[in-house]
Amino acid sequence: MLPAAPAATSMGLRSSAGSAWTPTRRVRPGCRRRPDRRMTCAAPEPRGDQEGVVRAPRPWGHRGPGTVDEERHLRVPVRTAYDRWTQYESFPRFARHVHRVEQVRPAVTRWFVRLGPLRHEFHAEVVEQHPDTLVAWHTLGSRVVHEGEATFRATGPDTCVVTLTLRVPCPPVVPRRAAEALLRPIVSAELDRFRTFVETVGDVGEAWRGTIHRGRVEHVEKEPPAHPGWVHG
């Protein structure tokens, strides 16, 4: 039994001369019918914000990176802590998960790390470096990407605070808090070992005192150690 005309009309059907019902073809906005009766449609416009600006995808994904911050008070001058941190090739002396570090260029280092049975190699570029204040870096062409910064602040003539911040992308199947919970104990333990190492070994002696801005060396200061009486490691 055929539906009545009002019901058919409400469903988008129309009557033909033979009282048969055929569906009505609706044309989507931006589409047109070609001479061969095929439809062509223009590509949809990209969606932007309220000002009409199309935003690029964020590098860490829609959830943002997992971030870990750790802070330690050291009983050494801020210059000693900074100079020790920038001696990257000495990291295997205190960092349990760092196997070897090679200085490729003033702003680029090559790292060999291990975590249990896992081995990983990557290059890191220092993008900002200011003596006794800041070292900021990110990885280059690595499958396990991350970025971080170490800040140094004097709290007295022979004391300072070192703050380490690491940001890593979270896989889609791993919640951000879970990723941070896995990373925090590792970062905390390595920073504890750095504190013990620096307070035990003391001043570096002669160290590279360059300034790096946006990955480029801009200035190199040459000064004697602030505390020449400290034991050199």
XYZ file of N, CA and C in Angstrom:
699
model
N 0.841 -1.192 0.000
C 0.000 0.000 0.000
C 0.870 1.233 0.000
N 0.597 2.154 -0.951
C 1.376 3.366 -1.070
C 0.997 4.359 0.011
N 1.974 5.149 0.505
C 1.651 6.150 1.512
C 0.824 7.267 0.937
N 0.113 7.949 1.790
C -0.696 9.074 1.334
C 0.209 10.222 0.959
N -0.305 11.118 0.149
C 0.473 12.225 -0.382
C 1.052 13.120 0.699
N 0.311 13.516 1.747
C 0.906 14.371 2.759
C 2.093 13.716 3.454
N 1.944 12.418 3.752
C 3.053 11.735 4.398
C 4.251 11.658 3.485
N 4.004 11.404 2.200
C 5.103 11.319 1.244
C 5.795 12.663 1.116
N 5.024 13.743 1.112
C 5.612 15.068 0.983
C 6.502 15.375 2.170
N 6.037 14.996 3.355
C 6.835 15.281 4.538
C 8.120 14.480 4.557
N 8.182 13.363 3.814
C 9.385 12.542 3.771
C 10.304 12.945 2.632
N 9.953 14.010 1.911
C 10.797 14.451 0.818
C 10.527 13.713 -0.472
N 9.334 13.130 -0.649
C 8.981 12.417 -1.867
C 7.978 13.237 -2.644
N 7.971 13.039 -3.944
C 7.029 13.759 -4.784
C 6.317 12.766 -5.694
N 5.137 13.175 -6.210
C 4.329 12.298 -7.066
C 4.683 12.511 -8.514
N 4.805 11.440 -9.250
C 5.000 11.526 -10.697
C 3.654 11.333 -11.374
N 3.646 11.412 -12.686
C 2.382 11.312 -13.422
C 1.737 9.961 -13.219
N 2.539 8.918 -12.969
C 1.981 7.580 -12.805
C 1.678 7.260 -11.367
N 1.553 8.280 -10.516
C 1.249 8.109 -9.098
C 2.329 7.322 -8.364
N 3.529 7.235 -8.955
C 4.654 6.590 -8.286
C 5.424 7.646 -7.507
N 6.094 7.203 -6.454
C 6.834 8.141 -5.614
C 8.343 7.929 -5.801
N 9.031 8.996 -6.053
C 10.497 8.937 -6.236
C 11.131 9.955 -5.288
N 12.292 9.641 -4.741
C 12.917 10.559 -3.777
C 13.374 11.850 -4.435
N 13.258 12.949 -3.715
C 13.731 14.242 -4.192
C 15.229 14.367 -3.917
N 16.045 14.748 -4.885
C 17.483 14.921 -4.740
C 17.776 16.335 -4.263
N 18.350 16.447 -3.108
C 18.691 17.750 -2.573
C 20.148 18.082 -2.899
N 20.390 19.303 -3.289
C 21.734 19.733 -3.677
C 22.391 20.408 -2.489
N 23.566 19.893 -2.100
C 24.294 20.466 -0.979
C 24.872 21.815 -1.364
N 24.912 22.782 -0.438
C 25.520 24.075 -0.765
C 26.961 23.903 -1.238
N 27.307 24.625 -2.328
C 28.636 24.522 -2.893
C 28.759 23.467 -3.972
N 27.668 22.757 -4.269
C 27.681 21.713 -5.304
C 26.880 22.171 -6.510
N 27.195 21.598 -7.655
C 26.445 21.897 -8.880
C 26.406 20.637 -9.745
N 25.425 20.601 -10.635
C 25.255 19.441 -11.512
C 25.930 19.714 -12.848
N 26.789 18.784 -13.274
C 27.475 18.923 -14.553
C 26.540 18.502 -15.691
N 26.926 18.818 -16.944
C 26.070 18.411 -18.084
C 25.810 16.916 -18.138
N 26.752 16.093 -17.635
C 26.521 14.639 -17.654
C 25.699 14.186 -16.449
N 25.103 15.159 -15.722
C 24.209 14.927 -14.606
C 24.922 14.411 -13.361
N 26.257 14.505 -13.343
C 26.999 14.158 -12.141
C 27.203 15.409 -11.291
N 27.334 15.184 -9.975
C 27.474 16.297 -9.065
C 28.941 16.550 -8.767
N 29.317 17.818 -8.705
C 30.656 18.211 -8.262
C 30.498 19.195 -7.109
N 31.362 19.050 -6.112
C 31.275 19.889 -4.926
C 32.629 20.510 -4.636
N 32.596 21.751 -4.225
C 33.828 22.426 -3.849
C 34.296 21.922 -2.491
N 35.628 21.986 -2.267
C 36.182 21.558 -0.985
C 35.702 22.493 0.117
N 35.391 21.952 1.275
C 34.918 22.813 2.365
C 36.004 23.757 2.830
N 35.593 24.927 3.270
C 36.542 25.905 3.794
C 37.077 25.445 5.148
N 38.380 25.667 5.410
C 38.906 25.285 6.722
C 38.260 26.088 7.831
N 38.048 25.430 8.954
C 37.403 26.085 10.073
C 38.438 26.751 10.954
N 38.165 27.970 11.381
C 39.111 28.704 12.213
C 38.445 29.137 13.493
N 39.069 30.119 14.154
C 38.492 30.621 15.385
C 37.531 31.754 15.081
N 37.137 32.503 16.094
C 36.133 33.535 15.898
C 36.625 34.658 15.007
N 37.956 34.877 14.968
C 38.469 35.923 14.094
C 38.719 35.435 12.682
N 38.439 34.163 12.428
C 38.646 33.624 11.097
C 40.048 33.131 10.856
N 40.866 33.022 11.899
C 42.235 32.563 11.754
C 42.258 31.053 11.903
N 42.855 30.370 10.945
C 42.980 28.917 11.002
C 44.193 28.581 11.844
N 44.019 27.836 12.887
C 45.101 27.512 13.794
C 45.814 26.243 13.347
N 47.145 26.284 13.386
C 47.935 25.102 13.065
C 47.839 24.105 14.215
N 48.001 22.802 13.914
C 47.952 21.814 14.991
C 49.077 22.031 15.981
N 48.774 21.819 17.268
C 49.789 22.010 18.282
C 50.792 20.865 18.236
N 52.098 21.159 18.433
C 53.106 20.113 18.274
C 52.968 18.970 19.252
N 52.318 19.178 20.412
C 52.216 18.125 21.398
C 50.869 17.401 21.318
N 50.059 17.684 20.304
C 48.756 17.056 20.240
C 47.734 17.847 21.040
N 46.483 17.419 20.992
C 45.416 18.206 21.603
C 45.453 18.152 23.125
N 46.126 17.157 23.710
C 46.145 17.069 25.155
C 47.326 17.802 25.762
N 48.313 18.200 24.967
C 49.487 18.856 25.502
C 50.490 17.840 26.025
N 51.706 18.301 26.364
C 52.748 17.378 26.816
C 52.607 17.036 28.288
N 53.200 15.911 28.661
C 53.361 15.626 30.065
C 54.546 16.424 30.588
N 54.383 17.080 31.726
C 55.408 17.975 32.260
C 55.795 17.546 33.664
N 57.119 17.512 33.907
C 57.651 17.164 35.213
C 58.589 18.276 35.656
N 58.377 18.803 36.857
C 59.241 19.827 37.450
C 59.826 19.284 38.747
N 61.156 19.412 38.876
C 61.822 19.008 40.105
C 62.808 20.106 40.511
N 62.905 20.364 41.805
C 63.768 21.424 42.324
C 64.638 20.874 43.446
N 65.921 21.302 43.445
C 66.838 20.877 44.488
C 67.671 22.060 44.982
N 67.902 22.087 46.294
C 68.788 23.071 46.911
C 70.182 22.456 47.018
N 71.181 23.161 46.516
C 72.546 22.661 46.503
C 73.437 23.523 47.391
N 74.366 22.886 48.070
C 75.317 23.608 48.914
C 76.607 23.889 48.135
N 76.458 24.530 47.015
C 77.581 24.974 46.187
C 77.202 26.313 45.569
N 78.166 27.125 45.138
C 77.835 28.380 44.446
C 77.085 28.099 43.151
N 76.274 29.047 42.725
C 75.469 28.845 41.525
C 76.353 28.613 40.312
N 77.513 29.243 40.259
C 78.409 29.043 39.112
C 78.907 27.603 39.065
N 79.194 27.030 40.216
C 79.663 25.646 40.239
C 78.591 24.699 39.725
N 77.346 24.890 40.171
C 76.250 24.031 39.718
C 76.036 24.165 38.219
N 76.047 25.399 37.725
C 75.837 25.630 36.297
C 76.956 25.020 35.469
N 78.211 25.276 35.873
C 79.338 24.748 35.102
C 79.342 23.225 35.085
N 78.972 22.602 36.208
C 78.907 21.142 36.234
C 77.811 20.613 35.304
N 76.673 21.289 35.287
C 75.575 20.831 34.430
C 75.962 20.901 32.960
N 76.696 21.918 32.566
C 77.048 22.095 31.151
C 78.240 21.241 30.733
N 78.816 20.470 31.658
C 79.841 19.477 31.297
C 79.120 18.175 30.933
N 78.504 18.183 29.743
C 77.614 17.072 29.377
C 78.330 15.727 29.320
N 79.606 15.731 28.912
C 80.326 14.471 28.787
C 80.569 13.804 30.138
N 80.374 14.550 31.236
C 80.543 13.961 32.566
C 79.237 13.418 33.141
N 78.124 13.536 32.405
C 76.838 13.042 32.908
C 76.870 11.554 33.279
N 77.553 10.678 32.524
C 77.569 9.265 32.927
C 78.190 9.026 34.299
N 78.895 9.997 34.864
C 79.505 9.836 36.187
C 78.457 9.867 37.302
N 77.290 10.466 37.020
C 76.248 10.505 38.064
C 74.884 10.065 37.555
N 74.600 10.202 36.269
C 73.280 9.858 35.729
C 73.237 8.367 35.398
N 72.376 7.646 36.100
C 72.325 6.196 35.951
C 71.906 5.760 34.558
N 71.048 6.533 33.915
C 70.494 6.111 32.629
C 71.233 6.707 31.432
N 72.293 7.464 31.664
C 73.089 8.036 30.563
C 74.355 7.206 30.413
N 74.523 6.611 29.252
C 75.681 5.748 28.987
C 76.869 6.539 28.452
N 76.601 7.455 27.518
C 77.683 8.248 26.932
C 77.110 9.517 26.316
N 77.886 10.597 26.328
C 77.491 11.861 25.706
C 78.669 12.375 24.888
N 78.387 12.804 23.671
C 79.409 13.360 22.792
C 79.042 14.798 22.444
N 80.017 15.703 22.557
C 79.803 17.106 22.180
C 80.061 17.237 20.687
N 79.009 17.434 19.910
C 79.129 17.534 18.459
C 79.508 18.946 18.043
N 78.773 19.909 18.553
C 79.040 21.333 18.337
C 78.712 22.064 19.640
N 79.053 23.344 19.759
C 78.731 24.035 21.013
C 77.269 23.926 21.416
N 76.365 23.853 20.436
C 74.939 23.808 20.757
C 74.310 22.442 20.531
N 75.073 21.431 20.101
C 74.504 20.124 19.770
C 75.316 19.026 20.464
N 74.613 18.109 21.120
C 75.235 16.956 21.758
C 74.540 15.679 21.308
N 75.266 14.583 21.399
C 74.740 13.267 21.037
C 74.697 12.409 22.294
N 73.522 11.856 22.586
C 73.291 11.141 23.838
C 73.001 9.669 23.562
N 73.579 8.821 24.430
C 73.309 7.386 24.409
C 72.751 7.037 25.793
N 71.479 6.681 25.853
C 70.823 6.411 27.133
C 70.291 4.990 27.144
N 70.054 4.502 28.356
C 69.510 3.157 28.510
C 68.590 3.135 29.718
N 67.523 2.384 29.589
C 66.545 2.219 30.663
C 66.161 0.750 30.704
N 66.805 0.004 31.593
C 66.613 -1.432 31.610
C 67.174 -2.040 30.330
N 66.384 -2.866 29.639
C 66.873 -3.469 28.397
C 66.801 -2.528 27.191
N 66.204 -1.352 27.362
C 66.009 -0.434 26.249
C 67.245 0.439 26.048
N 67.614 0.645 24.796
C 68.718 1.521 24.425
C 68.195 2.567 23.450
N 68.664 3.786 23.611
C 68.194 4.859 22.731
C 69.320 5.853 22.495
N 69.344 6.395 21.302
C 70.350 7.388 20.914
C 69.634 8.581 20.285
N 70.046 9.796 20.631
C 69.423 10.972 20.054
C 70.384 12.154 20.118
N 70.091 13.173 19.316
C 70.810 14.435 19.352
C 69.947 15.474 20.058
N 70.585 16.321 20.834
C 69.884 17.403 21.527
C 70.529 18.731 21.153
N 69.692 19.726 20.926
C 70.171 21.063 20.581
C 69.827 22.029 21.706
N 70.826 22.762 22.167
C 70.587 23.816 23.145
C 70.078 25.039 22.403
N 68.889 25.493 22.731
C 68.291 26.638 22.044
C 68.493 27.933 22.807
N 68.627 27.839 24.140
C 68.908 29.014 24.968
C 69.873 28.606 26.074
N 70.927 29.406 26.231
C 71.874 29.152 27.302
C 72.455 30.475 27.777
N 72.308 30.737 29.084
C 72.810 31.966 29.688
C 73.564 31.583 30.954
N 74.833 31.930 31.050
C 75.649 31.479 32.171
C 75.002 31.746 33.523
N 75.042 30.706 34.361
C 74.563 30.755 35.739
C 73.062 30.998 35.854
N 72.337 30.864 34.741
C 70.904 31.174 34.770
C 70.046 30.095 34.127
N 70.343 29.725 32.868
C 69.403 28.891 32.099
C 70.120 28.056 31.056
N 69.641 26.808 30.899
C 69.984 25.949 29.765
C 68.671 25.320 29.292
N 68.277 25.587 28.051
C 67.041 25.031 27.478
C 67.383 24.279 26.204
N 66.760 23.132 25.988
C 67.123 22.275 24.856
C 65.894 21.539 24.329
N 66.067 20.943 23.146
C 65.086 20.001 22.611
C 65.814 18.968 21.759
N 65.159 17.834 21.534
C 65.770 16.768 20.760
C 65.629 17.053 19.269
N 66.509 16.436 18.486
C 66.513 16.597 17.037
C 66.295 15.241 16.381
N 65.264 15.137 15.549
C 65.044 13.938 14.753
C 64.995 12.659 15.555
N 64.393 12.693 16.713
C 64.347 11.509 17.569
C 62.944 10.935 17.613
N 62.860 9.596 17.722
C 61.555 8.963 17.870
C 60.963 9.261 19.246
N 61.822 9.373 20.246
C 61.374 9.735 21.589
C 61.731 11.200 21.808
N 60.810 12.083 21.487
C 61.101 13.512 21.532
C 60.828 14.055 22.937
N 61.553 15.092 23.284
C 61.286 15.798 24.526
C 61.959 17.157 24.457
N 61.588 18.022 25.352
C 62.262 19.299 25.506
C 62.330 19.600 26.992
N 63.305 20.403 27.368
C 63.469 20.671 28.786
C 64.290 21.911 29.039
N 64.381 22.261 30.291
C 65.193 23.396 30.693
C 65.649 23.205 32.133
N 66.853 23.704 32.391
C 67.404 23.723 33.741
C 67.688 25.171 34.100
N 67.136 25.622 35.215
C 67.355 26.989 35.661
C 68.173 26.968 36.945
N 68.961 28.018 37.123
C 69.879 28.118 38.251
C 69.672 29.474 38.926
N 69.553 29.428 40.264
C 69.313 30.667 41.008
C 70.123 30.652 42.297
N 70.918 31.700 42.490
C 71.719 31.796 43.701
C 70.836 32.145 44.886
N 71.027 31.449 46.001
C 70.315 31.756 47.240
C 71.273 32.246 48.318
N 72.558 32.304 48.005
C 73.584 32.776 48.925
C 74.930 32.677 48.251
N 76.000 33.088 48.915
C 77.336 33.012 48.303
C 77.740 31.590 47.925
N 77.322 30.603 48.706
C 77.725 29.218 48.468
C 76.536 28.267 48.388
N 75.365 28.780 48.047
C 74.177 27.940 47.903
C 73.382 28.386 46.685
N 72.591 27.467 46.146
C 71.775 27.792 44.972
C 70.625 26.806 44.864
N 69.724 27.102 43.959
C 68.589 26.231 43.652
C 68.644 25.877 42.169
N 68.497 24.586 41.868
C 68.446 24.101 40.487
C 67.052 23.528 40.248
N 66.392 24.001 39.196
C 65.059 23.515 38.828
C 65.139 22.881 37.451
N 64.689 21.652 37.356
C 64.704 20.903 36.098
C 63.275 20.673 35.641
N 62.984 21.028 34.382
C 61.652 20.843 33.786
C 61.792 20.028 32.517
N 61.024 18.955 32.408
C 60.996 18.123 31.212
C 59.571 18.047 30.680
N 59.442 18.129 29.348
C 58.146 18.004 28.688
C 58.260 16.925 27.625
N 57.382 15.937 27.708
C 57.389 14.826 26.766
C 55.977 14.639 26.217
N 55.834 14.246 24.934
C 54.488 14.006 24.392
C 53.892 12.737 24.972
N 52.603 12.743 25.163
C 51.899 11.580 25.703
C 51.290 10.774 24.558
N 51.563 9.478 24.466
C 50.876 8.658 23.461
C 49.371 8.713 23.663
N 48.593 8.517 22.587
C 47.133 8.604 22.713
C 46.548 7.647 23.739
N 47.204 6.496 23.947
C 46.633 5.498 24.857
C 47.099 5.691 26.298
N 47.987 6.664 26.541
C 48.521 6.879 27.889
C 48.035 8.222 28.409
N 47.294 8.262 29.496
C 46.866 9.545 30.070
C 48.076 10.379 30.487
N 47.919 11.679 30.433
C 49.036 12.572 30.747
C 49.521 12.367 32.172
N 48.606 12.223 33.117
C 49.022 12.033 34.508
C 49.782 10.734 34.695
N 49.408 9.706 33.938
C 50.125 8.434 34.036
C 51.541 8.576 33.492
N 51.702 9.307 32.380
C 53.032 9.526 31.819
C 53.907 10.317 32.787
N 53.328 11.330 33.417
C 54.080 12.124 34.391
C 54.465 11.281 35.603
N 53.562 10.397 36.029
C 53.855 9.549 37.180
C 54.996 8.582 36.892
N 55.125 8.134 35.645
C 56.222 7.248 35.275
C 57.542 8.000 35.165
N 57.489 9.223 34.682
C 58.705 9.995 34.436
C 59.257 10.653 35.692
N 58.394 11.069 36.594
C 58.838 11.864 37.750
C 59.868 11.139 38.625
N 59.680 9.866 38.984
C 60.694 9.206 39.821
C 62.072 9.160 39.158
N 62.111 8.996 37.848
C 63.391 8.945 37.139
C 64.079 10.303 37.197
N 63.329 11.370 36.894
C 63.894 12.716 36.923
C 64.346 13.079 38.336
N 63.533 12.744 39.330
C 63.860 13.067 40.707
C 65.148 12.373 41.155
N 65.279 11.085 40.837
C 66.465 10.336 41.246
C 67.723 10.864 40.554
N 67.618 11.195 39.267
C 68.790 11.705 38.538
C 69.212 13.063 39.081
N 68.257 13.907 39.456
C 68.602 15.215 40.006
C 69.227 15.075 41.397
N 68.774 14.094 42.173
C 69.402 13.820 43.462
C 70.859 13.406 43.273
N 71.112 12.562 42.280
C 72.477 12.122 42.034
C 73.353 13.278 41.542
N 72.765 14.193 40.766
C 73.518 15.369 40.338
C 73.906 16.218 41.545
N 72.995 16.426 42.468
C 73.300 17.209 43.666
C 74.444 16.576 44.457
N 74.356 15.248 44.665
C 75.415 14.567 45.402
C 76.753 14.684 44.686
N 76.739 14.532 43.376
C 77.964 14.610 42.583
C 78.600 15.991 42.686
N 77.801 17.039 42.518
C 78.333 18.400 42.540
C 78.867 18.760 43.922
N 78.116 18.422 44.949
C 78.557 18.762 46.298
C 79.802 17.977 46.712
N 80.034 16.821 46.084
C 81.203 16.009 46.411
C 82.432 16.439 45.614
N 82.256 16.660 44.328
C 83.384 16.946 43.439
C 83.762 18.416 43.472
N 82.778 19.295 43.519
C 83.051 20.722 43.597
C 83.191 21.386 42.245
N 84.040 22.394 42.186
C 84.156 23.270 41.032
C 84.737 22.545 39.826
N 84.381 23.026 38.641
C 84.844 22.428 37.395
C 86.252 22.881 37.052
N 86.597 24.109 37.376
C 87.836 24.697 36.886
C 87.518 25.523 35.653
N 88.229 25.267 34.579
C 87.977 25.991 33.337
C 86.777 25.369 32.621
N 85.778 26.166 32.277
C 84.560 25.673 31.633
C 84.157 26.622 30.511
N 83.378 26.073 29.577
C 82.871 26.889 28.469
C 81.750 27.771 28.997
N 81.888 29.078 28.804
C 80.935 30.046 29.355
C 80.262 30.814 28.228
N 79.667 30.101 27.314
C 79.057 30.750 26.155
C 77.592 31.065 26.366
N 77.103 32.010 25.571
C 75.685 32.359 25.531
C 75.115 31.882 24.202
N 73.993 31.177 24.254
C 73.335 30.665 23.048
C 71.933 31.238 23.007
N 71.562 31.765 21.846
C 70.216 32.319 21.660
C 69.643 31.753 20.367
N 68.501 31.091 20.485
C 67.840 30.453 19.346
C 68.781 29.498 18.603
N 69.571 28.771 19.380
C 70.440 27.759 18.801
C 71.753 28.266 18.242
N 72.039 29.561 18.388
C 73.270 30.126 17.832
C 74.121 30.719 18.951
N 75.431 30.450 18.875
C 76.357 30.989 19.864
C 76.533 32.481 19.611
N 76.299 33.279 20.644
C 76.387 34.724 20.488
C 77.554 35.338 21.248
N 77.959 34.717 22.351
C 79.006 35.323 23.168
C 79.655 34.241 24.014
N 80.972 34.364 24.183
C 81.713 33.441 25.037
C 82.516 34.267 26.024
N 82.255 34.058 27.320
C 82.997 34.783 28.343
C 84.138 33.927 28.851
N 85.249 34.556 29.097
C 86.424 33.847 29.600
C 86.831 34.481 30.928
N 86.510 33.796 32.005
C 86.831 34.280 33.335
C 87.367 33.118 34.166
N 88.196 33.384 35.152
C 88.648 32.310 36.045
C 87.500 31.842 36.924
N 87.589 30.659 37.499
C 86.527 30.166 38.373
C 86.273 31.131 39.519
N 85.023 31.222 39.944
C 84.660 32.125 41.026
C 85.265 31.676 42.353
N 85.502 30.363 42.513
C 86.058 29.818 43.750
C 87.247 28.921 43.392
N 88.443 29.530 43.122
C 89.584 28.717 42.683
C 90.071 27.735 43.729
N 89.686 27.931 44.996
C 90.132 27.037 46.034
C 89.373 25.712 46.083
N 88.240 25.628 45.368
C 87.450 24.401 45.387
C 88.221 23.283 44.693
N 88.011 22.061 45.164
C 88.626 20.923 44.512
C 88.042 20.766 43.118
N 88.887 20.414 42.135
C 88.442 20.250 40.753
C 88.293 18.772 40.454
N 87.186 18.423 39.750
C 86.958 17.030 39.403
C 87.304 16.742 37.975
